Amino acid sequence: MWIAVGLVVVCALLVMPGVRVRSGEARPLLVGTGGQWRRMYGRRSLLRLLGATAAAGVLAYSGLDSAVDVLVGKRARTGRGEGVSSVVRYPGERFWFLSWLITGAIDAWWRRGSFSRWGRRNFEAMVVGLPTLWTMQRVLGADRPSSGEDPRWHPMQTDHAASGHTFMAAIPWLNLARSCGRPLPRNAARAGSVLTGWSRMNDRKHYLSQVILGWTIAWNAVDAVDDPGPEATGAAPEQRTEHGEANP
């Protein structure tokens, strides 16, 4: 854990070029979280989440979740597959939240660069999306494949209905994809956002429906953070005269 945290901090401070934040230019963490939360629970995001929940329900109650679990077991749970799964699982571990928090704090008050801005957006997206993740996990209440239970929902009984590892790992990849100008790296980053979800299915920690919900919540959170307005940037809205000219 601490090795990963240390590497992130070193990258934020030394590896990527950046400029020191001057006095009076600091933009505190969470300054735009209120607006981001409103976008997270806006009409577009809620419709996307409702669609994902409906799809997850079909998978859970139709038997497709169990069929996919069996299929993954036959094709992926080999020696090589287990090795890959053990590697791509780590980006979804909880300690990355601390890593991105530290990187975001560096961006806010010390040194600002492309890496620190990326880390800050990761932290902000996690803050915005976690309440939805926790709510879906508990309200739907599905179990893990490894528990021996079916994938159907048991409201308020367990808290595995949405994959937390998928959520945590998808956010950095999705933020990276949005910063890529070319289609190839953008699509590669989007593909990377599902790797940890695949590993959770391979390890029988989540069904496909649970991975879909975790990934969709991550997409909504990144979408909310990626649409900054004056409130998110800390800047006042531009004032214009009656002739359409900007006031100084």
PDB file of C-alpha atoms in Angstrom:
ATOM      1  CA  MET A   1       0.000   0.000   0.000  1.00  0.00           C
ATOM      2  CA  TRP A   2       2.557   2.575   1.113  1.00  0.00           C
ATOM      3  CA  ILE A   3       4.799   1.811  -1.867  1.00  0.00           C
ATOM      4  CA  ALA A   4       1.943   2.674  -4.234  1.00  0.00           C
ATOM      5  CA  VAL A   5       1.121   5.837  -2.294  1.00  0.00           C
ATOM      6  CA  GLY A   6       4.772   6.881  -2.347  1.00  0.00           C
ATOM      7  CA  LEU A   7       5.110   6.313  -6.085  1.00  0.00           C
ATOM      8  CA  VAL A   8       2.052   8.441  -6.787  1.00  0.00           C
ATOM      9  CA  VAL A   9       3.408  11.284  -4.661  1.00  0.00           C
ATOM     10  CA  VAL A  10       6.827  11.097  -6.348  1.00  0.00           C
ATOM     11  CA  CYS A  11       5.175  11.277  -9.770  1.00  0.00           C
ATOM     12  CA  ALA A  12       3.100  14.247  -8.704  1.00  0.00           C
ATOM     13  CA  LEU A  13       6.118  16.130  -7.375  1.00  0.00           C
ATOM     14  CA  LEU A  14       9.036  15.143  -9.584  1.00  0.00           C
ATOM     15  CA  VAL A  15       8.296  13.046 -12.640  1.00  0.00           C
ATOM     16  CA  MET A  16       5.686  15.173 -14.363  1.00  0.00           C
ATOM     17  CA  PRO A  17       6.442  18.831 -15.104  1.00  0.00           C
ATOM     18  CA  GLY A  18       4.423  21.367 -13.198  1.00  0.00           C
ATOM     19  CA  VAL A  19       4.409  24.811 -11.647  1.00  0.00           C
ATOM     20  CA  ARG A  20       4.349  25.763  -8.009  1.00  0.00           C
ATOM     21  CA  VAL A  21       1.057  27.120  -6.747  1.00  0.00           C
ATOM     22  CA  ARG A  22       1.495  30.749  -5.750  1.00  0.00           C
ATOM     23  CA  SER A  23      -0.112  32.391  -2.783  1.00  0.00           C
ATOM     24  CA  GLY A  24      -3.648  33.394  -3.666  1.00  0.00           C
ATOM     25  CA  GLU A  25      -3.849  30.932  -6.595  1.00  0.00           C
ATOM     26  CA  ALA A  26      -4.660  27.854  -4.544  1.00  0.00           C
ATOM     27  CA  ARG A  27      -7.952  26.146  -5.366  1.00  0.00           C
ATOM     28  CA  PRO A  28      -8.896  24.078  -2.311  1.00  0.00           C
ATOM     29  CA  LEU A  29     -10.039  20.507  -2.672  1.00  0.00           C
ATOM     30  CA  LEU A  30     -13.807  19.944  -2.859  1.00  0.00           C
ATOM     31  CA  VAL A  31     -14.447  23.574  -3.819  1.00  0.00           C
ATOM     32  CA  GLY A  32     -16.803  22.471  -6.599  1.00  0.00           C
ATOM     33  CA  THR A  33     -18.189  19.298  -5.056  1.00  0.00           C
ATOM     34  CA  GLY A  34     -21.679  20.733  -4.581  1.00  0.00           C
ATOM     35  CA  GLY A  35     -22.094  21.380  -8.295  1.00  0.00           C
ATOM     36  CA  GLN A  36     -20.559  18.009  -9.137  1.00  0.00           C
ATOM     37  CA  TRP A  37     -23.031  16.221  -6.877  1.00  0.00           C
ATOM     38  CA  ARG A  38     -25.917  18.026  -8.552  1.00  0.00           C
ATOM     39  CA  ARG A  39     -24.662  16.830 -11.946  1.00  0.00           C
ATOM     40  CA  MET A  40     -24.172  13.328 -10.535  1.00  0.00           C
ATOM     41  CA  TYR A  41     -27.847  13.215  -9.601  1.00  0.00           C
ATOM     42  CA  GLY A  42     -29.084  15.078 -12.651  1.00  0.00           C
ATOM     43  CA  ARG A  43     -31.512  13.693 -15.187  1.00  0.00           C
ATOM     44  CA  ARG A  44     -28.920  12.306 -17.604  1.00  0.00           C
ATOM     45  CA  SER A  45     -26.949  10.477 -14.915  1.00  0.00           C
ATOM     46  CA  LEU A  46     -30.052   9.082 -13.236  1.00  0.00           C
ATOM     47  CA  LEU A  47     -31.388   7.757 -16.540  1.00  0.00           C
ATOM     48  CA  ARG A  48     -28.046   6.092 -17.223  1.00  0.00           C
ATOM     49  CA  LEU A  49     -28.032   4.542 -13.740  1.00  0.00           C
ATOM     50  CA  LEU A  50     -31.637   3.372 -14.071  1.00  0.00           C
ATOM     51  CA  GLY A  51     -30.782   1.748 -17.395  1.00  0.00           C
ATOM     52  CA  ALA A  52     -27.793  -0.035 -15.864  1.00  0.00           C
ATOM     53  CA  THR A  53     -29.905  -1.153 -12.900  1.00  0.00           C
ATOM     54  CA  ALA A  54     -32.562  -2.544 -15.228  1.00  0.00           C
ATOM     55  CA  ALA A  55     -29.908  -4.412 -17.224  1.00  0.00           C
ATOM     56  CA  ALA A  56     -28.380  -5.725 -13.988  1.00  0.00           C
ATOM     57  CA  GLY A  57     -31.794  -6.947 -12.871  1.00  0.00           C
ATOM     58  CA  VAL A  58     -32.291  -8.840 -16.126  1.00  0.00           C
ATOM     59  CA  LEU A  59     -28.876 -10.475 -15.757  1.00  0.00           C
ATOM     60  CA  ALA A  60     -29.458 -11.369 -12.113  1.00  0.00           C
ATOM     61  CA  TYR A  61     -32.957 -12.821 -12.491  1.00  0.00           C
ATOM     62  CA  SER A  62     -32.687 -14.464 -15.916  1.00  0.00           C
ATOM     63  CA  GLY A  63     -29.824 -16.793 -15.074  1.00  0.00           C
ATOM     64  CA  LEU A  64     -27.379 -14.976 -17.350  1.00  0.00           C
ATOM     65  CA  ASP A  65     -25.246 -13.877 -14.404  1.00  0.00           C
ATOM     66  CA  SER A  66     -24.743 -17.479 -13.344  1.00  0.00           C
ATOM     67  CA  ALA A  67     -24.093 -18.566 -16.932  1.00  0.00           C
ATOM     68  CA  VAL A  68     -21.398 -15.913 -17.371  1.00  0.00           C
ATOM     69  CA  ASP A  69     -19.836 -16.975 -14.067  1.00  0.00           C
ATOM     70  CA  VAL A  70     -19.577 -20.550 -15.345  1.00  0.00           C
ATOM     71  CA  LEU A  71     -18.212 -19.391 -18.715  1.00  0.00           C
ATOM     72  CA  VAL A  72     -15.513 -17.243 -17.100  1.00  0.00           C
ATOM     73  CA  GLY A  73     -14.591 -20.183 -14.906  1.00  0.00           C
ATOM     74  CA  LYS A  74     -14.049 -22.433 -17.902  1.00  0.00           C
ATOM     75  CA  ARG A  75     -12.054 -19.991 -20.027  1.00  0.00           C
ATOM     76  CA  ALA A  76     -10.206 -17.623 -17.704  1.00  0.00           C
ATOM     77  CA  ARG A  77      -9.404 -19.444 -14.484  1.00  0.00           C
ATOM     78  CA  THR A  78      -6.116 -20.878 -15.703  1.00  0.00           C
ATOM     79  CA  GLY A  79      -2.625 -20.323 -14.349  1.00  0.00           C
ATOM     80  CA  ARG A  80      -1.967 -17.415 -16.698  1.00  0.00           C
ATOM     81  CA  GLY A  81      -5.439 -15.975 -16.183  1.00  0.00           C
ATOM     82  CA  GLU A  82      -5.040 -16.072 -12.419  1.00  0.00           C
ATOM     83  CA  GLY A  83      -1.719 -14.259 -12.700  1.00  0.00           C
ATOM     84  CA  VAL A  84      -3.172 -11.474 -14.820  1.00  0.00           C
ATOM     85  CA  SER A  85      -6.171 -11.202 -12.524  1.00  0.00           C
ATOM     86  CA  SER A  86      -3.997 -10.779  -9.445  1.00  0.00           C
ATOM     87  CA  VAL A  87      -2.225  -7.832 -11.105  1.00  0.00           C
ATOM     88  CA  VAL A  88      -5.206  -5.930 -12.530  1.00  0.00           C
ATOM     89  CA  ARG A  89      -7.109  -6.282  -9.266  1.00  0.00           C
ATOM     90  CA  TYR A  90      -4.827  -3.845  -7.409  1.00  0.00           C
ATOM     91  CA  PRO A  91      -6.028  -0.583  -9.031  1.00  0.00           C
ATOM     92  CA  GLY A  92      -9.353  -1.214  -7.306  1.00  0.00           C
ATOM     93  CA  GLU A  93      -7.973  -1.454  -3.776  1.00  0.00           C
ATOM     94  CA  ARG A  94      -9.147   1.109  -1.226  1.00  0.00           C
ATOM     95  CA  PHE A  95      -5.728   2.615  -0.555  1.00  0.00           C
ATOM     96  CA  TRP A  96      -5.815   4.317  -3.968  1.00  0.00           C
ATOM     97  CA  PHE A  97      -8.356   6.726  -2.506  1.00  0.00           C
ATOM     98  CA  LEU A  98      -5.615   7.954  -0.153  1.00  0.00           C
ATOM     99  CA  SER A  99      -3.144   8.144  -3.042  1.00  0.00           C
ATOM    100  CA  TRP A 100      -5.440  10.338  -5.109  1.00  0.00           C
ATOM    101  CA  LEU A 101      -6.291  12.456  -2.070  1.00  0.00           C
ATOM    102  CA  ILE A 102      -2.601  13.228  -1.527  1.00  0.00           C
ATOM    103  CA  THR A 103      -2.114  13.947  -5.229  1.00  0.00           C
ATOM    104  CA  GLY A 104      -5.128  16.234  -5.238  1.00  0.00           C
ATOM    105  CA  ALA A 105      -3.816  18.105  -2.201  1.00  0.00           C
ATOM    106  CA  ILE A 106      -0.477  18.596  -3.965  1.00  0.00           C
ATOM    107  CA  ASP A 107      -2.320  19.987  -6.985  1.00  0.00           C
ATOM    108  CA  ALA A 108      -4.414  22.299  -4.817  1.00  0.00           C
ATOM    109  CA  TRP A 109      -1.732  23.824  -2.610  1.00  0.00           C
ATOM    110  CA  TRP A 110       1.772  22.963  -3.771  1.00  0.00           C
ATOM    111  CA  ARG A 111       2.636  21.912  -7.337  1.00  0.00           C
ATOM    112  CA  ARG A 112       0.285  21.831 -10.300  1.00  0.00           C
ATOM    113  CA  GLY A 113       0.884  19.689 -13.382  1.00  0.00           C
ATOM    114  CA  SER A 114      -0.832  17.247 -15.717  1.00  0.00           C
ATOM    115  CA  PHE A 115      -0.312  14.277 -13.392  1.00  0.00           C
ATOM    116  CA  SER A 116      -1.526  16.097 -10.291  1.00  0.00           C
ATOM    117  CA  ARG A 117      -4.592  17.399 -12.148  1.00  0.00           C
ATOM    118  CA  TRP A 118      -5.394  13.852 -13.235  1.00  0.00           C
ATOM    119  CA  GLY A 119      -5.005  12.611  -9.659  1.00  0.00           C
ATOM    120  CA  ARG A 120      -7.185  15.400  -8.355  1.00  0.00           C
ATOM    121  CA  ARG A 121      -9.952  14.550 -10.799  1.00  0.00           C
ATOM    122  CA  ASN A 122      -9.719  10.914  -9.725  1.00  0.00           C
ATOM    123  CA  PHE A 123     -10.160  11.914  -6.087  1.00  0.00           C
ATOM    124  CA  GLU A 124     -13.041  14.281  -6.846  1.00  0.00           C
ATOM    125  CA  ALA A 125     -14.848  11.642  -8.926  1.00  0.00           C
ATOM    126  CA  MET A 126     -14.507   9.105  -6.115  1.00  0.00           C
ATOM    127  CA  VAL A 127     -15.909  11.574  -3.581  1.00  0.00           C
ATOM    128  CA  VAL A 128     -18.846  12.310  -5.877  1.00  0.00           C
ATOM    129  CA  GLY A 129     -19.588   8.680  -6.746  1.00  0.00           C
ATOM    130  CA  LEU A 130     -19.062   6.854  -3.451  1.00  0.00           C
ATOM    131  CA  PRO A 131     -22.448   7.776  -1.894  1.00  0.00           C
ATOM    132  CA  THR A 132     -24.230   6.292  -4.911  1.00  0.00           C
ATOM    133  CA  LEU A 133     -22.025   3.197  -4.816  1.00  0.00           C
ATOM    134  CA  TRP A 134     -22.655   2.562  -1.117  1.00  0.00           C
ATOM    135  CA  THR A 135     -26.386   3.140  -1.529  1.00  0.00           C
ATOM    136  CA  MET A 136     -26.715   0.719  -4.438  1.00  0.00           C
ATOM    137  CA  GLN A 137     -24.612  -1.900  -2.678  1.00  0.00           C
ATOM    138  CA  ARG A 138     -26.770  -1.869   0.443  1.00  0.00           C
ATOM    139  CA  VAL A 139     -30.225  -1.232  -1.044  1.00  0.00           C
ATOM    140  CA  LEU A 140     -30.019  -3.993  -3.662  1.00  0.00           C
ATOM    141  CA  GLY A 141     -28.091  -6.317  -1.378  1.00  0.00           C
ATOM    142  CA  ALA A 142     -26.814  -9.038  -3.724  1.00  0.00           C
ATOM    143  CA  ASP A 143     -24.264 -11.677  -2.692  1.00  0.00           C
ATOM    144  CA  ARG A 144     -20.932 -12.745  -4.161  1.00  0.00           C
ATOM    145  CA  PRO A 145     -20.613 -15.796  -6.443  1.00  0.00           C
ATOM    146  CA  SER A 146     -18.126 -17.287  -3.974  1.00  0.00           C
ATOM    147  CA  SER A 147     -20.769 -17.223  -1.229  1.00  0.00           C
ATOM    148  CA  GLY A 148     -22.726 -19.952  -2.983  1.00  0.00           C
ATOM    149  CA  GLU A 149     -25.817 -17.733  -3.236  1.00  0.00           C
ATOM    150  CA  ASP A 150     -27.617 -16.875  -6.455  1.00  0.00           C
ATOM    151  CA  PRO A 151     -27.167 -13.367  -7.946  1.00  0.00           C
ATOM    152  CA  ARG A 152     -30.682 -12.220  -7.079  1.00  0.00           C
ATOM    153  CA  TRP A 153     -31.132  -9.140  -4.936  1.00  0.00           C
ATOM    154  CA  HIS A 154     -31.804  -9.352  -1.209  1.00  0.00           C
ATOM    155  CA  PRO A 155     -32.428  -5.720  -0.215  1.00  0.00           C
ATOM    156  CA  MET A 156     -30.589  -4.443   2.848  1.00  0.00           C
ATOM    157  CA  GLN A 157     -29.133  -7.868   3.676  1.00  0.00           C
ATOM    158  CA  THR A 158     -25.682  -7.748   2.054  1.00  0.00           C
ATOM    159  CA  ASP A 159     -23.645  -5.078   0.287  1.00  0.00           C
ATOM    160  CA  HIS A 160     -22.126  -6.575  -2.860  1.00  0.00           C
ATOM    161  CA  ALA A 161     -24.662  -5.512  -5.492  1.00  0.00           C
ATOM    162  CA  ALA A 162     -22.220  -3.060  -7.112  1.00  0.00           C
ATOM    163  CA  SER A 163     -18.514  -3.781  -7.489  1.00  0.00           C
ATOM    164  CA  GLY A 164     -16.444  -1.334  -5.455  1.00  0.00           C
ATOM    165  CA  HIS A 165     -13.175  -2.524  -7.009  1.00  0.00           C
ATOM    166  CA  THR A 166     -14.573  -1.886 -10.488  1.00  0.00           C
ATOM    167  CA  PHE A 167     -15.670   1.603  -9.441  1.00  0.00           C
ATOM    168  CA  MET A 168     -12.311   2.543  -7.906  1.00  0.00           C
ATOM    169  CA  ALA A 169     -10.239   1.196 -10.793  1.00  0.00           C
ATOM    170  CA  ALA A 170     -12.403   2.504 -13.629  1.00  0.00           C
ATOM    171  CA  ILE A 171     -12.259   6.163 -12.578  1.00  0.00           C
ATOM    172  CA  PRO A 172      -8.550   6.800 -13.361  1.00  0.00           C
ATOM    173  CA  TRP A 173      -8.881   5.056 -16.726  1.00  0.00           C
ATOM    174  CA  LEU A 174     -12.026   6.961 -17.674  1.00  0.00           C
ATOM    175  CA  ASN A 175     -10.466  10.274 -16.660  1.00  0.00           C
ATOM    176  CA  LEU A 176      -7.411   9.376 -18.725  1.00  0.00           C
ATOM    177  CA  ALA A 177      -9.615   8.523 -21.711  1.00  0.00           C
ATOM    178  CA  ARG A 178     -11.250  11.944 -21.574  1.00  0.00           C
ATOM    179  CA  SER A 179      -7.863  13.637 -21.745  1.00  0.00           C
ATOM    180  CA  CYS A 180      -6.763  11.673 -24.833  1.00  0.00           C
ATOM    181  CA  GLY A 181      -7.227  13.492 -28.110  1.00  0.00           C
ATOM    182  CA  ARG A 182      -6.686  10.519 -30.418  1.00  0.00           C
ATOM    183  CA  PRO A 183      -9.210   7.684 -30.741  1.00  0.00           C
ATOM    184  CA  LEU A 184      -6.686   4.848 -30.271  1.00  0.00           C
ATOM    185  CA  PRO A 185      -5.339   5.838 -26.826  1.00  0.00           C
ATOM    186  CA  ARG A 186      -8.808   6.970 -25.763  1.00  0.00           C
ATOM    187  CA  ASN A 187     -10.321   3.591 -26.624  1.00  0.00           C
ATOM    188  CA  ALA A 188      -7.381   1.785 -25.023  1.00  0.00           C
ATOM    189  CA  ALA A 189      -7.969   3.685 -21.776  1.00  0.00           C
ATOM    190  CA  ARG A 190     -11.653   2.842 -21.872  1.00  0.00           C
ATOM    191  CA  ALA A 191     -10.774  -0.809 -22.359  1.00  0.00           C
ATOM    192  CA  GLY A 192      -8.466  -0.560 -19.355  1.00  0.00           C
ATOM    193  CA  SER A 193     -11.389   0.627 -17.246  1.00  0.00           C
ATOM    194  CA  VAL A 194     -13.001  -2.833 -17.364  1.00  0.00           C
ATOM    195  CA  LEU A 195      -9.929  -4.922 -16.511  1.00  0.00           C
ATOM    196  CA  THR A 196     -10.442  -4.866 -12.762  1.00  0.00           C
ATOM    197  CA  GLY A 197     -14.098  -5.731 -13.242  1.00  0.00           C
ATOM    198  CA  TRP A 198     -13.026  -8.770 -15.246  1.00  0.00           C
ATOM    199  CA  SER A 199     -10.617  -9.764 -12.466  1.00  0.00           C
ATOM    200  CA  ARG A 200     -13.432  -9.621  -9.885  1.00  0.00           C
ATOM    201  CA  MET A 201     -15.485 -11.943 -12.059  1.00  0.00           C
ATOM    202  CA  ASN A 202     -12.493 -14.230 -12.528  1.00  0.00           C
ATOM    203  CA  ASP A 203     -11.970 -14.362  -8.750  1.00  0.00           C
ATOM    204  CA  ARG A 204     -15.698 -15.025  -8.220  1.00  0.00           C
ATOM    205  CA  LYS A 205     -16.046 -11.886  -6.121  1.00  0.00           C
ATOM    206  CA  HIS A 206     -18.733 -10.327  -8.328  1.00  0.00           C
ATOM    207  CA  TYR A 207     -21.258 -11.247 -10.976  1.00  0.00           C
ATOM    208  CA  LEU A 208     -21.390  -9.434 -14.314  1.00  0.00           C
ATOM    209  CA  SER A 209     -24.416  -7.390 -13.205  1.00  0.00           C
ATOM    210  CA  GLN A 210     -22.488  -6.111 -10.185  1.00  0.00           C
ATOM    211  CA  VAL A 211     -19.517  -5.135 -12.337  1.00  0.00           C
ATOM    212  CA  ILE A 212     -21.818  -3.242 -14.717  1.00  0.00           C
ATOM    213  CA  LEU A 213     -23.308  -1.242 -11.846  1.00  0.00           C
ATOM    214  CA  GLY A 214     -19.898  -0.357 -10.391  1.00  0.00           C
ATOM    215  CA  TRP A 215     -18.589   0.732 -13.789  1.00  0.00           C
ATOM    216  CA  THR A 216     -21.688   2.819 -14.580  1.00  0.00           C
ATOM    217  CA  ILE A 217     -21.437   4.683 -11.277  1.00  0.00           C
ATOM    218  CA  ALA A 218     -17.785   5.416 -12.079  1.00  0.00           C
ATOM    219  CA  TRP A 219     -18.762   6.739 -15.527  1.00  0.00           C
ATOM    220  CA  ASN A 220     -21.402   9.010 -13.996  1.00  0.00           C
ATOM    221  CA  ALA A 221     -18.935  10.332 -11.420  1.00  0.00           C
ATOM    222  CA  VAL A 222     -16.284  11.088 -14.044  1.00  0.00           C
ATOM    223  CA  ASP A 223     -18.924  12.727 -16.216  1.00  0.00           C
ATOM    224  CA  ALA A 224     -19.982  14.960 -13.304  1.00  0.00           C
ATOM    225  CA  VAL A 225     -16.411  16.048 -12.574  1.00  0.00           C
ATOM    226  CA  ASP A 226     -15.577  16.518 -16.261  1.00  0.00           C
ATOM    227  CA  ASP A 227     -18.216  19.227 -16.712  1.00  0.00           C
ATOM    228  CA  PRO A 228     -16.902  22.100 -14.576  1.00  0.00           C
ATOM    229  CA  GLY A 229     -18.771  25.365 -14.334  1.00  0.00           C
ATOM    230  CA  PRO A 230     -17.831  28.540 -12.478  1.00  0.00           C
ATOM    231  CA  GLU A 231     -18.697  26.852  -9.181  1.00  0.00           C
ATOM    232  CA  ALA A 232     -16.302  23.976  -9.838  1.00  0.00           C
ATOM    233  CA  THR A 233     -13.381  26.159 -10.829  1.00  0.00           C
ATOM    234  CA  GLY A 234     -13.886  28.688  -8.099  1.00  0.00           C
ATOM    235  CA  ALA A 235     -14.157  31.504 -10.653  1.00  0.00           C
ATOM    236  CA  ALA A 236     -16.926  34.042 -10.729  1.00  0.00           C
ATOM    237  CA  PRO A 237     -19.175  34.012 -13.786  1.00  0.00           C
ATOM    238  CA  GLU A 238     -18.249  36.562 -16.412  1.00  0.00           C
ATOM    239  CA  GLN A 239     -20.218  39.795 -16.183  1.00  0.00           C
ATOM    240  CA  ARG A 240     -21.329  41.436 -19.429  1.00  0.00           C
ATOM    241  CA  THR A 241     -22.773  44.821 -20.205  1.00  0.00           C
ATOM    242  CA  GLU A 242     -26.065  45.342 -21.971  1.00  0.00           C
ATOM    243  CA  HIS A 243     -24.107  45.611 -25.245  1.00  0.00           C
ATOM    244  CA  GLY A 244     -22.570  42.143 -24.746  1.00  0.00           C
ATOM    245  CA  GLU A 245     -19.119  43.398 -23.746  1.00  0.00           C
ATOM    246  CA  ALA A 246     -17.299  41.717 -20.891  1.00  0.00           C
ATOM    247  CA  ASN A 247     -16.724  43.812 -17.785  1.00  0.00           C
ATOM    248  CA  PRO A 248     -13.070  44.003 -16.685  1.00  0.00           C
TER     249      PRO A 248
END
